[in-house]
Short mmCIF file of C-alpha atoms in Angstrom, two decimals:
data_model
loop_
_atom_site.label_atom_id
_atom_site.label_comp_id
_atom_site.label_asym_id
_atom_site.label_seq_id
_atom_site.Cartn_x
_atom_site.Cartn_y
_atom_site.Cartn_z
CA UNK A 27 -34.94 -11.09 4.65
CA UNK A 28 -34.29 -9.21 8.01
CA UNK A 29 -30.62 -9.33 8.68
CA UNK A 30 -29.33 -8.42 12.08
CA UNK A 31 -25.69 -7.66 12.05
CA UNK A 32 -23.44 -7.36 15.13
CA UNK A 33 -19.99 -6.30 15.30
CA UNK A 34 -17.75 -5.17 17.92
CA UNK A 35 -14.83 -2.61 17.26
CA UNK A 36 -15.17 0.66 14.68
CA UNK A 37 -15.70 -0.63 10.82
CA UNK A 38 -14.50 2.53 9.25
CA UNK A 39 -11.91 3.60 7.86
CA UNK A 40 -11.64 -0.19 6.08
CA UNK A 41 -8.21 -0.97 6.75
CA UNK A 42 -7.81 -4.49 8.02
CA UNK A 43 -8.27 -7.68 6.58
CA UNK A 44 -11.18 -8.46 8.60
CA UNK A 45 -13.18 -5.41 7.93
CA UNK A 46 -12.36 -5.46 4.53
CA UNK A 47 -14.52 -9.07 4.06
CA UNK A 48 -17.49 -7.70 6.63
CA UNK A 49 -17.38 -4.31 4.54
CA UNK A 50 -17.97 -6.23 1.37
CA UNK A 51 -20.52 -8.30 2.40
CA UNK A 52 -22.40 -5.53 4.35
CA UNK A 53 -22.64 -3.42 1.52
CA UNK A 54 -24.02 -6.48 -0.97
CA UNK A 55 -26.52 -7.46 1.67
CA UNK A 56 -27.52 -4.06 2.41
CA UNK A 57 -28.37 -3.58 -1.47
CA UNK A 58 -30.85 -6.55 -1.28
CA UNK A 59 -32.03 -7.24 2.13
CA UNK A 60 -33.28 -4.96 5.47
CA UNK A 61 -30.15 -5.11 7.23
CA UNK A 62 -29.31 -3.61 10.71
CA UNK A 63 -25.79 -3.55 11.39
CA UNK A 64 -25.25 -2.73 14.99
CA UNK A 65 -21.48 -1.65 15.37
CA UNK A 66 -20.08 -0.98 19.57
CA UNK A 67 -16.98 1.10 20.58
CA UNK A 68 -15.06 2.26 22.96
CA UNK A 69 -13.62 5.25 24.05
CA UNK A 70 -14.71 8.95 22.77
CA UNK A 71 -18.04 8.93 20.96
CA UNK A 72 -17.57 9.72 17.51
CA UNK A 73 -20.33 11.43 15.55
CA UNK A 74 -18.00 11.61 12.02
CA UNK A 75 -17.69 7.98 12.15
CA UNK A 76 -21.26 7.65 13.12
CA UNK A 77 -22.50 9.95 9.90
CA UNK A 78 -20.15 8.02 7.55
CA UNK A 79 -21.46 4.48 8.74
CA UNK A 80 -24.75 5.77 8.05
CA UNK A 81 -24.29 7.37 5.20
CA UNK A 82 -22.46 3.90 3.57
CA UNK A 83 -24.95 1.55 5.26
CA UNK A 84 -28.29 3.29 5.56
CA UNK A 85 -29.42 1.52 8.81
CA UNK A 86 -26.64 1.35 10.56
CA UNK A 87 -26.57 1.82 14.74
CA UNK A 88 -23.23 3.21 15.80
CA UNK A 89 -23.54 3.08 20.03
CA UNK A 90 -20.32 4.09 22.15
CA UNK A 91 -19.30 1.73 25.23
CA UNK A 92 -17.30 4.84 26.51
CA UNK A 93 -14.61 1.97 27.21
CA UNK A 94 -11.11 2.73 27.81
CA UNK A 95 -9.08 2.27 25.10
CA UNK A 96 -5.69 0.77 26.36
CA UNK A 97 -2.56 0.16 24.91
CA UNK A 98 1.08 -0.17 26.02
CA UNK A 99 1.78 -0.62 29.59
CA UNK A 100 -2.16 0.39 30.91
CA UNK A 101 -3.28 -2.37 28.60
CA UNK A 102 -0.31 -4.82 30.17
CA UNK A 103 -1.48 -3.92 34.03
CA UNK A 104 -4.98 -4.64 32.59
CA UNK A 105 -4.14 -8.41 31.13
CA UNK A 106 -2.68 -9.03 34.44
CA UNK A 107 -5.86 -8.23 36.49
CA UNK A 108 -7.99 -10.61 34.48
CA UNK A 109 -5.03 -13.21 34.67
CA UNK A 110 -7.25 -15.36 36.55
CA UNK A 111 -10.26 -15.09 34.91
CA UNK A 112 -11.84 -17.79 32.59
CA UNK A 113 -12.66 -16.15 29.84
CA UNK A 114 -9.62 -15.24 27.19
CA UNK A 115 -8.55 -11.61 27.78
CA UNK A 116 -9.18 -11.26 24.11
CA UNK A 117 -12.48 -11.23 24.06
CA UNK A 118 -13.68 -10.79 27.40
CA UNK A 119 -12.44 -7.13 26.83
CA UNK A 120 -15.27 -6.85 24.74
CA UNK A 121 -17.81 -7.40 27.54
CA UNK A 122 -20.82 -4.15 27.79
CA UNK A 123 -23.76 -4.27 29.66
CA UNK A 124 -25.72 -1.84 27.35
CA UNK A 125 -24.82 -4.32 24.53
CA UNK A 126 -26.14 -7.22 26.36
CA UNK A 127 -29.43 -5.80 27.19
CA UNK A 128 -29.51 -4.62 23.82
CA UNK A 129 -28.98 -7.93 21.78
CA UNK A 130 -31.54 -9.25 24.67
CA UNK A 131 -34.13 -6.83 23.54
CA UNK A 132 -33.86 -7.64 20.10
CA UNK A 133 -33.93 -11.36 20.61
CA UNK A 134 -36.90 -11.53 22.89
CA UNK A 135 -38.66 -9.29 20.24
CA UNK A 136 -37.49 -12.00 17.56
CA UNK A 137 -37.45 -8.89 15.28
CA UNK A 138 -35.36 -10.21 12.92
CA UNK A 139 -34.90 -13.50 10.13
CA UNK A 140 -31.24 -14.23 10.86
CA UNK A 141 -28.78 -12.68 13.52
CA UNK A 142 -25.37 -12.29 12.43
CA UNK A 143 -22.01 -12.48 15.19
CA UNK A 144 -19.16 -11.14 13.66
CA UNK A 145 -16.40 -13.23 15.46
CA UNK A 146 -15.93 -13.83 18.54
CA UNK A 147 -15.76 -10.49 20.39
CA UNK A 148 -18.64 -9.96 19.83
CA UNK A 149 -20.49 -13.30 21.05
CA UNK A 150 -19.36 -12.14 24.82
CA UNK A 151 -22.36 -9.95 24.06
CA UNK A 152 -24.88 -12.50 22.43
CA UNK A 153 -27.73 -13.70 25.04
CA UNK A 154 -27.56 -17.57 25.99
CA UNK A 155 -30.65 -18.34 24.25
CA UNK A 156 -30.76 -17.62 20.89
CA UNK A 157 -34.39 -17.81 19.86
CA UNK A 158 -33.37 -16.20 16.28
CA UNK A 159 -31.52 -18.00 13.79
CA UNK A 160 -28.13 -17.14 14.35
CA UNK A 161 -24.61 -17.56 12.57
CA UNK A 162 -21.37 -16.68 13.91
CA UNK A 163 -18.67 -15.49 10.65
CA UNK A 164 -15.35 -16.77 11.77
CA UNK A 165 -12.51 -14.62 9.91
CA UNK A 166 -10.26 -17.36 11.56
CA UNK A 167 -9.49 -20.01 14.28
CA UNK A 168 -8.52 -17.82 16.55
CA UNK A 169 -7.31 -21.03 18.86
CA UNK A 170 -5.18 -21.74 16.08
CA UNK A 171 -3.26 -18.39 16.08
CA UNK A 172 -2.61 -18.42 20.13
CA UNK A 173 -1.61 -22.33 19.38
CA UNK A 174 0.97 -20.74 16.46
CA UNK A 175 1.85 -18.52 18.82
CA UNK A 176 3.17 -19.98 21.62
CA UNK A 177 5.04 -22.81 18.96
CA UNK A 178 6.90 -20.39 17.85
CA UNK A 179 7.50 -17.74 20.42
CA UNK A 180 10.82 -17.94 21.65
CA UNK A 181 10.88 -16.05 25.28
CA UNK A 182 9.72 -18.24 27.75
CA UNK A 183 7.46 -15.84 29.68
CA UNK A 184 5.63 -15.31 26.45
CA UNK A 185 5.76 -19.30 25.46
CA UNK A 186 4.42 -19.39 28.91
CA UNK A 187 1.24 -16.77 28.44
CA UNK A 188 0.39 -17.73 25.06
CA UNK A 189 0.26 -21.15 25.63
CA UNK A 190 -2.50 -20.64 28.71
CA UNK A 191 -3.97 -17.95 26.51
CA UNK A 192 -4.31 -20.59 23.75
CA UNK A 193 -6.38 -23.02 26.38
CA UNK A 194 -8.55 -20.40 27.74
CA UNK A 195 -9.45 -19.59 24.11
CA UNK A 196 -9.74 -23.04 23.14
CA UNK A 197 -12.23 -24.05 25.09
CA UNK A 198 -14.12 -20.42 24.42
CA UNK A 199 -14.65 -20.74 21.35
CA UNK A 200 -15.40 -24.44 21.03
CA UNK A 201 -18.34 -23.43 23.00
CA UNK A 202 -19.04 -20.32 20.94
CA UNK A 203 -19.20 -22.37 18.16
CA UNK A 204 -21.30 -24.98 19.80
CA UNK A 205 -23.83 -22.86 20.66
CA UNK A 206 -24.55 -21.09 17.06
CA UNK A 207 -26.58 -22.60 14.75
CA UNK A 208 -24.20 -22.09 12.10
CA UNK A 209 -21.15 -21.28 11.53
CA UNK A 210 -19.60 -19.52 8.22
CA UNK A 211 -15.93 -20.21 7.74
CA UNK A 212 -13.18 -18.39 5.07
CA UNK A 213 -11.12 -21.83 4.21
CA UNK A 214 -11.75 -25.34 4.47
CA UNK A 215 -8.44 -25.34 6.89
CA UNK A 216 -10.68 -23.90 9.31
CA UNK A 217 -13.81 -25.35 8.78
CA UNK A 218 -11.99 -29.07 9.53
CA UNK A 219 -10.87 -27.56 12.71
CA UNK A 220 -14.11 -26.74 13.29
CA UNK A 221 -15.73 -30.04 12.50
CA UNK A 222 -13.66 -31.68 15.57
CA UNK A 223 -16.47 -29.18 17.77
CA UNK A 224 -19.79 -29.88 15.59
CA UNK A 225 -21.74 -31.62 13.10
CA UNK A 226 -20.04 -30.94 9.04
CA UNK A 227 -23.42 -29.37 8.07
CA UNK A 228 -23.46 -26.79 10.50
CA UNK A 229 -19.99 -24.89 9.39
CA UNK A 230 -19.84 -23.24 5.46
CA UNK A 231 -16.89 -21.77 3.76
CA UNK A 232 -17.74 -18.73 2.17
CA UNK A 233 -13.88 -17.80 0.65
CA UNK A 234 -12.35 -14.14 0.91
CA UNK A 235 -12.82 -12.22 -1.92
CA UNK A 236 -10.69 -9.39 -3.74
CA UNK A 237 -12.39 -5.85 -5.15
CA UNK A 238 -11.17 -6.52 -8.67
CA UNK A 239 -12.26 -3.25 -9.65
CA UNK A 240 -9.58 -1.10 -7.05
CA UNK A 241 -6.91 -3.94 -7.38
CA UNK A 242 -6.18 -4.62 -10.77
CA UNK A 243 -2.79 -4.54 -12.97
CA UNK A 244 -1.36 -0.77 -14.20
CA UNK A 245 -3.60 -0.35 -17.33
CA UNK A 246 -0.41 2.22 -18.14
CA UNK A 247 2.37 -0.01 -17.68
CA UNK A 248 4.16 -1.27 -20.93
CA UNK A 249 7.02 -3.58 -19.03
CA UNK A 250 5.01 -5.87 -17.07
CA UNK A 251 8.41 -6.55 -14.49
CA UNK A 252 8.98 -3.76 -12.83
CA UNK A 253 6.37 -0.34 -12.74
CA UNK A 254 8.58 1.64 -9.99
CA UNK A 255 9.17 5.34 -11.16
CA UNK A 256 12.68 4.85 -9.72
CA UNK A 257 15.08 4.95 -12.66
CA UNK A 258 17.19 2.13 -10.63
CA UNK A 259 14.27 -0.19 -10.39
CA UNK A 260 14.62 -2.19 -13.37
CA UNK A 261 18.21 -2.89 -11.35
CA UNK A 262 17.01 -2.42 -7.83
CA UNK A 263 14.11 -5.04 -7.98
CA UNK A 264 11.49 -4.04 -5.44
CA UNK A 265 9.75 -6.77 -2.77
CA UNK A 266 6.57 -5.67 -1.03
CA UNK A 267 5.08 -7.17 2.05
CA UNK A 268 1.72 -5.48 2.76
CA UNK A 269 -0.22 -5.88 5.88
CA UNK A 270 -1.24 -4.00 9.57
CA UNK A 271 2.03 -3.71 11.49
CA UNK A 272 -0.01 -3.63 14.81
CA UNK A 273 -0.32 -7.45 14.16
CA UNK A 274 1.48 -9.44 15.83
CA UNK A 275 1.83 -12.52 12.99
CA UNK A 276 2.51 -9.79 10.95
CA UNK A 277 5.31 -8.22 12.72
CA UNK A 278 7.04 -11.97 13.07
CA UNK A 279 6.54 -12.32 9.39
CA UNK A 280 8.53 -9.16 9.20
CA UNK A 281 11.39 -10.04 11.67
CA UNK A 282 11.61 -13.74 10.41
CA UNK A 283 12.42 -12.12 6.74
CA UNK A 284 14.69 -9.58 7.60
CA UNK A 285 16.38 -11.68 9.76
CA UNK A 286 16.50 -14.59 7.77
CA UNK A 287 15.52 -14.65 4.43
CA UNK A 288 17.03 -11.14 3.14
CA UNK A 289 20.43 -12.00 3.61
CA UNK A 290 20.17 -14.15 1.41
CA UNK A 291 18.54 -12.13 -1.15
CA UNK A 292 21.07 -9.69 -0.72
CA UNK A 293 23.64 -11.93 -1.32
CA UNK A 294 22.74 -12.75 -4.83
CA UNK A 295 20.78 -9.59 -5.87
CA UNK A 296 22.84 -7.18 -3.91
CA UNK A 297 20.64 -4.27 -5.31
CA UNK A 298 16.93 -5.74 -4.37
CA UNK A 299 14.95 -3.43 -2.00
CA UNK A 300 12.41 -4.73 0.49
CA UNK A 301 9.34 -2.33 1.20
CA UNK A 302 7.40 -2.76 4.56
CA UNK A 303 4.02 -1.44 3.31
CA UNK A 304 1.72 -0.83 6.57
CA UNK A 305 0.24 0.87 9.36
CA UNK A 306 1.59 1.35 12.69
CA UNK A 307 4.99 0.25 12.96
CA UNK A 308 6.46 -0.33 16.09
CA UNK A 309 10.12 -0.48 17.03
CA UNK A 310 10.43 -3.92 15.74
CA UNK A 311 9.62 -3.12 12.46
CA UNK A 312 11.16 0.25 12.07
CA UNK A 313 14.37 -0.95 13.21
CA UNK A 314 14.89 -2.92 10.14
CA UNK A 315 14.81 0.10 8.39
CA UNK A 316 17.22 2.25 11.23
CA UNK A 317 19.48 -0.45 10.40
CA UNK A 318 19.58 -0.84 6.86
CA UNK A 319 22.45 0.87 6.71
CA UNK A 320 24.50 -1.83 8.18
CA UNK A 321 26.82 -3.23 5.82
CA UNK A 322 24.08 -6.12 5.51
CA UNK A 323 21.19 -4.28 4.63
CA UNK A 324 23.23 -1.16 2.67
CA UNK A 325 19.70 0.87 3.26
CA UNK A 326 17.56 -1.60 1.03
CA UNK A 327 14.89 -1.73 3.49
CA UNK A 328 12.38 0.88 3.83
CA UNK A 329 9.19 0.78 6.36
CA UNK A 330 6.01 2.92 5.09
CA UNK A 331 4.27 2.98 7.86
CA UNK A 332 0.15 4.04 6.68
CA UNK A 333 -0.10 4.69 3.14
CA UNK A 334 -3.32 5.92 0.93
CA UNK A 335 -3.44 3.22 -1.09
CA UNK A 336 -1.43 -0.08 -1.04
CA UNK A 337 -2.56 -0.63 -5.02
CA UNK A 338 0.53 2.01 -6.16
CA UNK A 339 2.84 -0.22 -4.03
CA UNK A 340 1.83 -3.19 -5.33
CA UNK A 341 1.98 -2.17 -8.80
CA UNK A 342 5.88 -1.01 -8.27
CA UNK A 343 6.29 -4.48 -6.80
CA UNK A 344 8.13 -7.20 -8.76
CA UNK A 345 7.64 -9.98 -6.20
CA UNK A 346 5.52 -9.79 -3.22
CA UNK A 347 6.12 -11.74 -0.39
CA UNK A 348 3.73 -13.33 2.32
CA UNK A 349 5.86 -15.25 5.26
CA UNK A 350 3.84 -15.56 7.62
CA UNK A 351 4.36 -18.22 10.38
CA UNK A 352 1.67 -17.10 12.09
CA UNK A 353 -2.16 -16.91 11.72
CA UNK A 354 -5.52 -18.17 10.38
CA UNK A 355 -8.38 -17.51 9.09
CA UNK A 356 -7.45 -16.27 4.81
CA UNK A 357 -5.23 -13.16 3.79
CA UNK A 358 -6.72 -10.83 1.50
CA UNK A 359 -3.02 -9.41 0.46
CA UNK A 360 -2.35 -12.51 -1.75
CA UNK A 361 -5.62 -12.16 -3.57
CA UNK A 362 -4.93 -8.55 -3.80
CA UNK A 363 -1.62 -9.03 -5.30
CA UNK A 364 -2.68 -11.28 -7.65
CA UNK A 365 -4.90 -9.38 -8.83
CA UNK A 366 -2.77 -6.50 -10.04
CA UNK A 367 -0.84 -9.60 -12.03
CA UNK A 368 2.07 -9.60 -9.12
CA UNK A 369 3.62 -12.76 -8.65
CA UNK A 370 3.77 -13.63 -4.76
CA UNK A 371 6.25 -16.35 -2.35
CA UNK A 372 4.09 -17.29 0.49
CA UNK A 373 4.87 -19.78 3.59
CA UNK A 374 2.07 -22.42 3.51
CA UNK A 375 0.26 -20.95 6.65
CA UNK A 376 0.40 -17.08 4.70
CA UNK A 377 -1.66 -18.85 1.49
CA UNK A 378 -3.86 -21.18 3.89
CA UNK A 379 -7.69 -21.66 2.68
CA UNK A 380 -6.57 -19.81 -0.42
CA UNK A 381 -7.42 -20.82 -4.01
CA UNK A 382 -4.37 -21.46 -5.28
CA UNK A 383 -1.75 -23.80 -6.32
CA UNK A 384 2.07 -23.56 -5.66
CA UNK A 385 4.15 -24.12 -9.06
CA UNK A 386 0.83 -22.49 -11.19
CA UNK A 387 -0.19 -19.07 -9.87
CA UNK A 388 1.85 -19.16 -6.64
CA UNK A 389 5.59 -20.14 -4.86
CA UNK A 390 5.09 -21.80 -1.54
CA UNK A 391 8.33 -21.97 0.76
CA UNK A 392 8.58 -22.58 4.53
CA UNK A 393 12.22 -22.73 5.26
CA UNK A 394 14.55 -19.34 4.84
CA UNK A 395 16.69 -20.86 2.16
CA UNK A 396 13.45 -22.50 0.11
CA UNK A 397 11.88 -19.06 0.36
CA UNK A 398 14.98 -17.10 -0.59
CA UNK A 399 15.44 -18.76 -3.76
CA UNK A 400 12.09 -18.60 -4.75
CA UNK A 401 12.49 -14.89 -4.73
CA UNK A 402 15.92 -14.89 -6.31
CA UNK A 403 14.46 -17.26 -9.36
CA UNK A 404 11.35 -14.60 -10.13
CA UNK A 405 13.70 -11.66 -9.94
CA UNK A 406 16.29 -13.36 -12.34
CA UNK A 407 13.60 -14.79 -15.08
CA UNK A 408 11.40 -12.19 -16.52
CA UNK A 409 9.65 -14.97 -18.40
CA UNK A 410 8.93 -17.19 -15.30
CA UNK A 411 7.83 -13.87 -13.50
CA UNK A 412 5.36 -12.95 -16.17
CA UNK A 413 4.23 -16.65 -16.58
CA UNK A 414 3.12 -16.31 -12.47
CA UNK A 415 1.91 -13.04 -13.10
CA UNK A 416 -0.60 -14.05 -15.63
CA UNK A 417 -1.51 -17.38 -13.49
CA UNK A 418 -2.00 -15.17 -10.50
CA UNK A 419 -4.49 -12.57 -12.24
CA UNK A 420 -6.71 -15.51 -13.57
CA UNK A 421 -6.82 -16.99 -10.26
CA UNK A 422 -8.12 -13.67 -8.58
CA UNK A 423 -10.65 -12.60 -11.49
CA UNK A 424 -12.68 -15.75 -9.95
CA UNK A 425 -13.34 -14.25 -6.41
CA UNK A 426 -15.12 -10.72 -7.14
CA UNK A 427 -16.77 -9.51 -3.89
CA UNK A 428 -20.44 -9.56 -5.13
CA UNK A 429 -19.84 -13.32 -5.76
CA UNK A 430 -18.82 -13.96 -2.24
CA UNK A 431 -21.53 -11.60 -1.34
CA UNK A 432 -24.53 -13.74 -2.91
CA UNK A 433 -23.25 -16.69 -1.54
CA UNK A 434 -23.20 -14.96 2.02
CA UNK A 435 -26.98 -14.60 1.02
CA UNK A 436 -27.49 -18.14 0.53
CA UNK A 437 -26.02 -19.20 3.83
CA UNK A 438 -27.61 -16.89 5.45
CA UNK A 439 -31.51 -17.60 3.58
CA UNK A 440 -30.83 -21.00 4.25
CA UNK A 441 -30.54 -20.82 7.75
CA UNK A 442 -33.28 -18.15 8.45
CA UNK A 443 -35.01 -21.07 6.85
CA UNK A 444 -34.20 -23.36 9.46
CA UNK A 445 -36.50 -22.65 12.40
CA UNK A 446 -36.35 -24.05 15.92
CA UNK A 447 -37.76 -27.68 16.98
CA UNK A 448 -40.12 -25.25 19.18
CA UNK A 449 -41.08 -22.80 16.36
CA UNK A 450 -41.62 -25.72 13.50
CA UNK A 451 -44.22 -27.09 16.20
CA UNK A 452 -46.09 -23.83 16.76
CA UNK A 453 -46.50 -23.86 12.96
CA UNK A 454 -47.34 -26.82 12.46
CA UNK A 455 -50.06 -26.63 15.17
CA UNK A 456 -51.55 -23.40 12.92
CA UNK A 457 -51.27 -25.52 9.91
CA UNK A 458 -53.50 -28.20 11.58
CA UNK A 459 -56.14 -25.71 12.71
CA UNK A 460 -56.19 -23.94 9.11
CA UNK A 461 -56.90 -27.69 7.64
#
């Protein structure tokens, strides 16, 4: 099968979430099928990225936008220009000409089986027409997260711009969606959003996956509580939250638990430390750690900022904690956790599409006080910790990358499969001049 493969933004290094499930799947497809991934950038061509993609996806086409990269207050004055445009800011940023013509190349040529969008910055780029099978891989509802968003934002200029930001995208991506002929979703959550915008047969879960062979439990640890080298920590219980701090549902997971839920951790295990495992913390992460020193905090909150590997963390962890409010899509840290045998207290929306079951392999909470003592309970009972800790480990073993990988395939066979009402006729017409 010829795979086609387009994705906007860098793909290496794997750090995020959503590169982590395209990197997985790449590299099982590449293995078994004549895949072109086509990956776009902006700003300052880079030939060492361009080698490594190569070298890890034989194949690959690496092509620089020259875009500006903007952040801060450039990126700010930016938004505001395209205030008035239709298209959400998000996405239309994503907009290149040499892309375009590209993609329209390709299509016209009908080079390829199946066509593969990854998300929806990159269908700005996709021609109108798709005259090759073609499948857009939705990491999330990204509707869903502007919708979250302005619920829960409380400055009214922001309430004000996420809220029109969450219509713009809205009807953006109910379109985008419309106009694949498939869609492949990573929880049912978000394929029954989906559902409202097409047929059921035209949207798949394929669920996120875990590398079980990189995240796995500390073959050297004897104690299965506590694995910190810190001679304190079998006192000083250590919670981990893990994820990009240059994400915004992942900095308000941050600020609603130190703001909320700690003190009250604190105040029964005065000597539990909280570990912001991460890259790119901003100042409202990093002051949580400026002020642990406050007679709340006593300096039991420490911010990482990029780290080598997040396993080491996770394996000094004794709870890990996922409270998001925020977000869509699945998160790869609980499956990751889990899978070194950690046992993890997630709000609802944090374990969303996830396998799993609150009271068996995971706590749910979504109130400060209902998440505190869910905590304070594992960090008390050894036994119930373990007894989570096993559950959790079972739960991940199931979701091995190559098994999300072959049923990727499948999708994706099954659709190539699936010609057009135009290109079934043309073949049937051959058939009936063969006979």
């Amino acid at each position: 099968m010829k795979i086609l493969w387009v994705k906007a933004d860098k793909l290496l290094p794997v750090q995020n979430g959503g590169n982590i499930r395209t990197y997985h799947v790449l590299r099982y497809l590449c293995a078994r099928h004549e895949l072109t991934f086509y990956s776009y950038y902006g700003g300052l061509p880079d030939p060492d990225y361009e080698r490594e993609l190569q070298r890890q996806l034989p194949g690959a086409m690496a092509v620089c936008t020259g875009k500006r990269v903007l952040s801060g207050a450039p990126r700010a004055l930016d938004y505001l220009a395209h205030l008035g445009a239709p298209p959400p800011y998000a996405v239309s940023r994503f907009a290149d000409a040499k892309v375009q013509k590209q993609l329209q190349d390709w299509f016209r040529e009908q080079r390829y089986d199946v066509a593969v969008c990854d998300f929806l910055d990159a269908a700005v780029n996709f021609p109108g027409r798709l005259n090759i099978p073609s499948v857009l891989f939705q990491h999330n509802v990204e509707s869903e997260i502007w919708r979250r968003h302005a619920a829960t934002a409380g400055n009214p200029a922001k309430k004000m711009i996420y809220r029109m930001e969450f219509r713009k995208m809205l009807r953006y991506e109910r379109a985008v969606v419309r106009k694949f002929q498939h869609v492949i979703a990573v929880s049912a959550n978000d394929r029954s959003i989906m559902m409202q915008w097409v047929d059921a047969d035209r949207v798949t879960v394929v669920p996120t996956g875990v590398d079980l062979a990189q995240y796995r439990p500390d073959p050297t640890e004897s104690a299965p509580a506590n694995s910190d080298p810190n001679p304190l920590a079998a006192s000083a219980p250590l919670i981990t939250f893990v994820g990009a701090m240059d994400w915004e549902p992942n900095v308000d997971a941050v600020e609603y638990f130190c703001a909320e839920v700690w003190p009250l951790i604190k105040a029964e295990v005065p000597r539990a430390r909280f570990r912001i495992v991460g890259r790119n913390p901003g100042r409202r992460v990093q002051q949580w750690a400026s002020n642990s020193n406050s007679n709340s905090n006593h300096g039991s909150i420490e911010v990482t900022g990029r780290v080598p590997s997040v396993v080491e963390h996770l394996r000094q962890s004794a709870v890990v904690v996922v409270p998001l409010r925020i977000g869509g899509g699945t998160r790869l840290k609980i499956y990751e956790a889990m899978a070194t045998a950690k046992a993890v207290v997630s709000t609802t929306v944090g374990a969303e599409g996830l396998d799993v079951h609150h009271g068996r392999d995971i706590m749910l909470a979504d109130d400060a006080r209902s998440f505190a003592q869910a905590v304070i309970m594992l960090l008390r009972d050894p036994a119930l910790r373990r007894r989570y800790e096993k559950a959790a480990a079972e739960t991940a073993a199931r979701y091995d990358w190559p098994a999300v990988g072959e049923r990727f395939s499948e999708v994706l066979r099954s659709v190539a499969e699936k010609k057009s009402p135009a290109a079934r006729a043309i073949l049937a017409r051959l058939a009936e001049k063969k006979a």
